[in-house]
Tab-separated table of C-alpha atoms in Angstrom:
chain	number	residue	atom	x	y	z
F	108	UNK	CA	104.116	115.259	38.749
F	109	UNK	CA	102.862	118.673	40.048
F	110	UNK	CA	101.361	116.147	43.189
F	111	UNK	CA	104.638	114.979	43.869
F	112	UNK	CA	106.483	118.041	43.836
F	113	UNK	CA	104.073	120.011	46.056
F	114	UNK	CA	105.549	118.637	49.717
F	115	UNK	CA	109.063	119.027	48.121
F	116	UNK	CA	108.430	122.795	47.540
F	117	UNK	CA	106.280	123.421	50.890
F	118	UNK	CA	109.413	121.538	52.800
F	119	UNK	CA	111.937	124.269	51.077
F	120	UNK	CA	109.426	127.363	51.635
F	121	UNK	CA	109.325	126.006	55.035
F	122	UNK	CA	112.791	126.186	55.501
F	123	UNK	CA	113.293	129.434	54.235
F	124	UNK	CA	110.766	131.156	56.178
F	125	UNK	CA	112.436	130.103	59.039
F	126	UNK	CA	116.052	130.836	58.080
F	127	UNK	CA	114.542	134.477	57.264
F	128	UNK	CA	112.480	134.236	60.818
F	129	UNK	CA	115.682	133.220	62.804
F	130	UNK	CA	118.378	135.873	60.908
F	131	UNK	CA	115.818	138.369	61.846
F	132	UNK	CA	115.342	137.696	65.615
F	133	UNK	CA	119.387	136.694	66.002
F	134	UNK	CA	119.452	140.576	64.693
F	135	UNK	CA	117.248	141.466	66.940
F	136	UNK	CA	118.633	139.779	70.091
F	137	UNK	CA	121.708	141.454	69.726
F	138	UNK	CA	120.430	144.469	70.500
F	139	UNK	CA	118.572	143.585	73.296
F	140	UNK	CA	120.487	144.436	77.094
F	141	UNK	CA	119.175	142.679	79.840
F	142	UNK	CA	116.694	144.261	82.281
F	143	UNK	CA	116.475	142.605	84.957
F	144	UNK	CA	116.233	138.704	86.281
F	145	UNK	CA	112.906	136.900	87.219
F	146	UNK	CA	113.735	133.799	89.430
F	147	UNK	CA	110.692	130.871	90.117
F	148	UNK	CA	111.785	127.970	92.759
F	149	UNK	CA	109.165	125.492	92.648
F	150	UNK	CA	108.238	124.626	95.922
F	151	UNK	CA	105.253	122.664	95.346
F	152	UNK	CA	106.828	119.706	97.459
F	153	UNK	CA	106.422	122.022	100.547
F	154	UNK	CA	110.846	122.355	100.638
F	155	UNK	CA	112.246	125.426	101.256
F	156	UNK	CA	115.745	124.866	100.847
F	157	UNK	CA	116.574	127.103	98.481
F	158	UNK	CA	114.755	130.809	97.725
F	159	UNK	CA	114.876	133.405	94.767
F	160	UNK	CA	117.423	135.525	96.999
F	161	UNK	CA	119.665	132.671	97.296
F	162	UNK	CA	119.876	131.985	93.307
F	163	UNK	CA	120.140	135.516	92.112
F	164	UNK	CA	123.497	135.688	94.343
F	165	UNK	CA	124.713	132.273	93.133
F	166	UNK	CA	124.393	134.060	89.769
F	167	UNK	CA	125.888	136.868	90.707
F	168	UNK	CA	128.809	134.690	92.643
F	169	UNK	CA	129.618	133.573	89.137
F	170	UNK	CA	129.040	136.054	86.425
F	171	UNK	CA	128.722	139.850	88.342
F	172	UNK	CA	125.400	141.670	88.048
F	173	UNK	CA	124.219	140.865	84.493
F	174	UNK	CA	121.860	143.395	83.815
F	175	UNK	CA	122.552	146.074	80.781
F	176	UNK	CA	124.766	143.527	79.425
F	177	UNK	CA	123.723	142.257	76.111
F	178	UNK	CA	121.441	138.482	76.616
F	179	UNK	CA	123.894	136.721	73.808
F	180	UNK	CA	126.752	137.601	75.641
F	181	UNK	CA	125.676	135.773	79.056
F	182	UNK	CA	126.192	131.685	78.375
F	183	UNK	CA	122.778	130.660	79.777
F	184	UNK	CA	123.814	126.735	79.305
F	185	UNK	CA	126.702	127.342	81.712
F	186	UNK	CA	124.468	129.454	84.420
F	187	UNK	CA	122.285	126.279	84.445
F	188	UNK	CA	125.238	123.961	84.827
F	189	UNK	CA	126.614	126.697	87.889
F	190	UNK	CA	123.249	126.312	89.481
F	191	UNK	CA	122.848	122.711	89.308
F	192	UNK	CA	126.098	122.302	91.082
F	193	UNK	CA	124.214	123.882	93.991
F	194	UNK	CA	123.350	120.730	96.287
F	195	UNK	CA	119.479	121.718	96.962
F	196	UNK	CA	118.718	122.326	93.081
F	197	UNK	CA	117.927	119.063	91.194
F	198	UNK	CA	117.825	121.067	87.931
F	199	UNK	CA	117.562	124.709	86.309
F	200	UNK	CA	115.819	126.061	82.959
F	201	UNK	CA	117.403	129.730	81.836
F	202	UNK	CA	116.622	131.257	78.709
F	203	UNK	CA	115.822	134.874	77.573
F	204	UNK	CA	112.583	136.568	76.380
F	205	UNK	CA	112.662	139.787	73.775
F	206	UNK	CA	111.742	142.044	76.909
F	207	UNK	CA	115.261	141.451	77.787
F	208	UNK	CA	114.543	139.542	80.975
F	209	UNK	CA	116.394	136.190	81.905
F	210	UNK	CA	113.984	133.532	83.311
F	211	UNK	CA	114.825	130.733	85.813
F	212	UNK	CA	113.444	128.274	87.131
F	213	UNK	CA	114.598	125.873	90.107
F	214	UNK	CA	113.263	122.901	90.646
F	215	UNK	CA	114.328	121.732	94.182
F	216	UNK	CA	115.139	118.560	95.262
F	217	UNK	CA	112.949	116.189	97.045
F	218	UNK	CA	114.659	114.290	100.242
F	219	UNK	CA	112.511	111.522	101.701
F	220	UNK	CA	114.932	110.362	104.495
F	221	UNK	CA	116.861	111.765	107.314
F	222	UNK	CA	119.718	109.764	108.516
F	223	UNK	CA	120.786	110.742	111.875
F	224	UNK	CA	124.439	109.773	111.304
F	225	UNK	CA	127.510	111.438	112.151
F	226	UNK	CA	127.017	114.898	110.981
F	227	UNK	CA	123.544	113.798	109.169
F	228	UNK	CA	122.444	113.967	105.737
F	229	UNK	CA	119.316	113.411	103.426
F	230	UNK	CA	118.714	111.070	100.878
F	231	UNK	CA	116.993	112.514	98.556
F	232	UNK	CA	113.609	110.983	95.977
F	233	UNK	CA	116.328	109.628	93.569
F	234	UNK	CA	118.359	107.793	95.614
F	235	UNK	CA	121.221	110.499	96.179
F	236	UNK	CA	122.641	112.128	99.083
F	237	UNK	CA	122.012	115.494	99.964
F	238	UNK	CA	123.372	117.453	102.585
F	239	UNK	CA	121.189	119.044	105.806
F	240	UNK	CA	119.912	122.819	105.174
F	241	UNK	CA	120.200	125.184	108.374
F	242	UNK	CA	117.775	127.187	106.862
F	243	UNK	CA	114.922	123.956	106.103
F	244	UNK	CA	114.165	120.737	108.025
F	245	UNK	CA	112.500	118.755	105.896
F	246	UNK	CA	109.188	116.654	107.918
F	247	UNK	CA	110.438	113.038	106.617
F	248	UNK	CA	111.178	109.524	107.688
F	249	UNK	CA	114.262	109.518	109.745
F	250	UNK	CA	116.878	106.648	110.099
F	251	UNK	CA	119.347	106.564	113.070
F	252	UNK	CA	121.821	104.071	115.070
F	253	UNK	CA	124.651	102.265	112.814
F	254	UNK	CA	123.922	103.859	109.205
F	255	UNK	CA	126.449	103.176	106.446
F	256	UNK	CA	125.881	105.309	103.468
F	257	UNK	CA	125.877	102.750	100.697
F	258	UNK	CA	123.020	100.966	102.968
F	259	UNK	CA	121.056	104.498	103.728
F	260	UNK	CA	121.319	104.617	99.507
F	261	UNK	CA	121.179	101.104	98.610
F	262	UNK	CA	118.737	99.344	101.228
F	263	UNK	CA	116.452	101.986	103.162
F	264	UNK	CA	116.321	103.981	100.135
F	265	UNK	CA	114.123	101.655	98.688
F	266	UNK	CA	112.308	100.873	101.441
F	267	UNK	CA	111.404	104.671	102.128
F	268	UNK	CA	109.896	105.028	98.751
F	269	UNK	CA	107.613	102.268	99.291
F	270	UNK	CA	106.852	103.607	102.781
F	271	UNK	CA	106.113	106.923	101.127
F	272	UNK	CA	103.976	105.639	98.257
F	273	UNK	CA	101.667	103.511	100.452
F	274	UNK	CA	99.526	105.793	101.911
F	275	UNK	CA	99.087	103.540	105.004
F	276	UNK	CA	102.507	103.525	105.848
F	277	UNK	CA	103.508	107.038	104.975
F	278	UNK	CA	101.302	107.966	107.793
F	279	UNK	CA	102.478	105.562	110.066
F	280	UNK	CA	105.873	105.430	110.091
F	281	UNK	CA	108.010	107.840	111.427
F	282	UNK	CA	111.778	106.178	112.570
F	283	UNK	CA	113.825	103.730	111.477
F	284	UNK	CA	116.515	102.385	114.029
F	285	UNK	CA	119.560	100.643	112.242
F	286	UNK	CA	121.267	98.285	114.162
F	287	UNK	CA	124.420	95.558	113.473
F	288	UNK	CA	124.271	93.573	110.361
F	289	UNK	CA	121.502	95.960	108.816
F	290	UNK	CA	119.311	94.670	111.051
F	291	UNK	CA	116.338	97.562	111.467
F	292	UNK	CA	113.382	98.373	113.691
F	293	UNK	CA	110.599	100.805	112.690
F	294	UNK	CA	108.955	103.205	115.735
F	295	UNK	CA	105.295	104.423	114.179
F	296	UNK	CA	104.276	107.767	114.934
F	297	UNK	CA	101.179	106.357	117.032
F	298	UNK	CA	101.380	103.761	120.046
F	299	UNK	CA	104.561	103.617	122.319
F	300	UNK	CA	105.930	100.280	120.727
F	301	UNK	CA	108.613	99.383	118.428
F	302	UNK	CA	108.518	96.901	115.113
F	303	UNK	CA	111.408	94.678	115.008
F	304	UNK	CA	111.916	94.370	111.373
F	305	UNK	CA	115.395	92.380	111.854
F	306	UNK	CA	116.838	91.802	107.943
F	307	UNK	CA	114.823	93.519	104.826
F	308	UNK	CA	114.802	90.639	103.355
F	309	UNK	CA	111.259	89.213	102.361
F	310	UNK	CA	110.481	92.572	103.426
F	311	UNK	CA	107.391	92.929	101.430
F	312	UNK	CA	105.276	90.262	102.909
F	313	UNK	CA	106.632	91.265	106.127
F	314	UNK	CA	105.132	94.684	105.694
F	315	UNK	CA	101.530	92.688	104.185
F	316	UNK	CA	101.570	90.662	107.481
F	317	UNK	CA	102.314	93.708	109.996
F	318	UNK	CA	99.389	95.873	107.923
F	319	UNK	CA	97.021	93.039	108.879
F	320	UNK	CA	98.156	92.276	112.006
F	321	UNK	CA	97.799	96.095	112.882
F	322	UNK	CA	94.244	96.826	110.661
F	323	UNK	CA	92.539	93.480	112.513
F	324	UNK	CA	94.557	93.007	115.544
F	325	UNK	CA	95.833	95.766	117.545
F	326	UNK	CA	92.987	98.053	115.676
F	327	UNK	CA	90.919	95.886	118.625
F	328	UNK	CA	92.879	95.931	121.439
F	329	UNK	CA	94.406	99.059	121.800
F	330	UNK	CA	97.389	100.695	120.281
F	331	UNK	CA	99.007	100.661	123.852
F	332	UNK	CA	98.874	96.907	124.464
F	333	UNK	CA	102.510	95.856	123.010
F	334	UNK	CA	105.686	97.069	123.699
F	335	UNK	CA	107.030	95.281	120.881
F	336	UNK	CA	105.986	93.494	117.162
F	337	UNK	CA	108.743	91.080	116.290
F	338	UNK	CA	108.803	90.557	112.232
F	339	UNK	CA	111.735	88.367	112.403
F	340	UNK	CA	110.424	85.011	112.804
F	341	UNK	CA	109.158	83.473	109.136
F	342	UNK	CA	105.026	83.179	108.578
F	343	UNK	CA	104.591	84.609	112.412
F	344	UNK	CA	104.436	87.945	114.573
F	345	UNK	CA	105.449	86.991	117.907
F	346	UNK	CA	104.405	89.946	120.175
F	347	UNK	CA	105.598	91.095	123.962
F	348	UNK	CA	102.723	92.400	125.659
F	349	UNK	CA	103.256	95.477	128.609
């Protein structure tokens, strides 16, 4: 019986110590002003769009200089929601410590396209749009000529992120030229020719044929022999030499 009972009674013990643990630092907390506010923006993706400067005066922007106030009295669930709402912050942890210092941290987020369209934009490592920085530039792929939005978020989106997570291509590529009926060429960051893509459709064993063609073919000839790589035709690369 005694067996049986003994996880009952360690559950409720349990329990109670942490009632007594929690009334006791809720007491505590409310006595507690705060001192000052540490701010950490990761930046470990090299982007700069937002700094520590920037965030302490969106904070300030929406609830006044918070220091001596008392830490339960600031809603740190609503400053996270304020700086989320900030178009360069993909998401923000605040919380409080006993020293009486607020803690947040930014992580930015990530773009991995440029479209060079109308007044420009990014589109950013989850598929969203994000709007250009005039502080930051970001070093990505860039997309230009007739770029809808839904097919900079729908179709090249997609595309990017398996340019970016192919190491071959990430280091290739550097434009993507959109023209009528989503049609697209790609200009690589070596050679002076251009990859006539045409539809992305079948696009994957488009991309395994043009990696071969350039690792056994133009790897031996010269990068300067083409002035253009036509994808469009089915099974084939039909090339236009200089």
């Amino acid at each position: 019986m005694m067996k049986k009972a003994g996880p009952y009674i360690l559950s409720v013990c349990l329990f109670v110590y942490l009632i007594i643990v929690l009334t006791f630092a809720s007491g505590k907390l409310e006595g507690i002003k705060c001192k000052d506010l540490q701010v950490v923006v990761d930046n470990t993706g090299g982007n700069v769009f937002i700094d520590e400067e920037e965030v302490l005066k969106v904070i300030k922007h929406g609830y006044g200089d918070i220091r001596d106030v008392h830490i339960v009295e600031v809603d740190k669930d609503s400053m996270e929601r304020v700086l989320i709402k900030n178009p360069a912050i993909k998401s923000a942890q605040v919380y409080y410590s006993l020293d009486g210092n607020f803690h947040v941290e930014i992580t930015q987020r990530t773009p991995v396209l440029r479209v060079m369209s109308g007044e420009g934009y990014y589109v950013d490592e989850d598929g969203e749009m994000m709007p250009l920085s005039g502080k930051y530039s970001a070093r990505v792929v860039v997309a230009t000529g007739n770029v809808s939005k839904k097919f900079a978020c729908d179709g090249l989106y997609p595309f990017v992120m398996k340019l970016k997570n192919d190491d071959f291509w990430d280091a290739l590529i550097e434009q993507i030229v959109v023209k009528e009926q989503e049609e697209i060429s790609l200009i690589p960051k070596v050679g002076n020719f251009r990859i006539v893509v045409g539809s992305l459709e079948d696009i994957d064993q488009k991309m395994e044929n043009l990696r071969l063609f350039l690792q056994k073919g133009i790897a031996l000839r010269g990068w300067n022999v083409y002035k253009e790589i036509n994808l469009k035709f089915k099974d084939q690369i039909v090339c236009v030499k200089r």
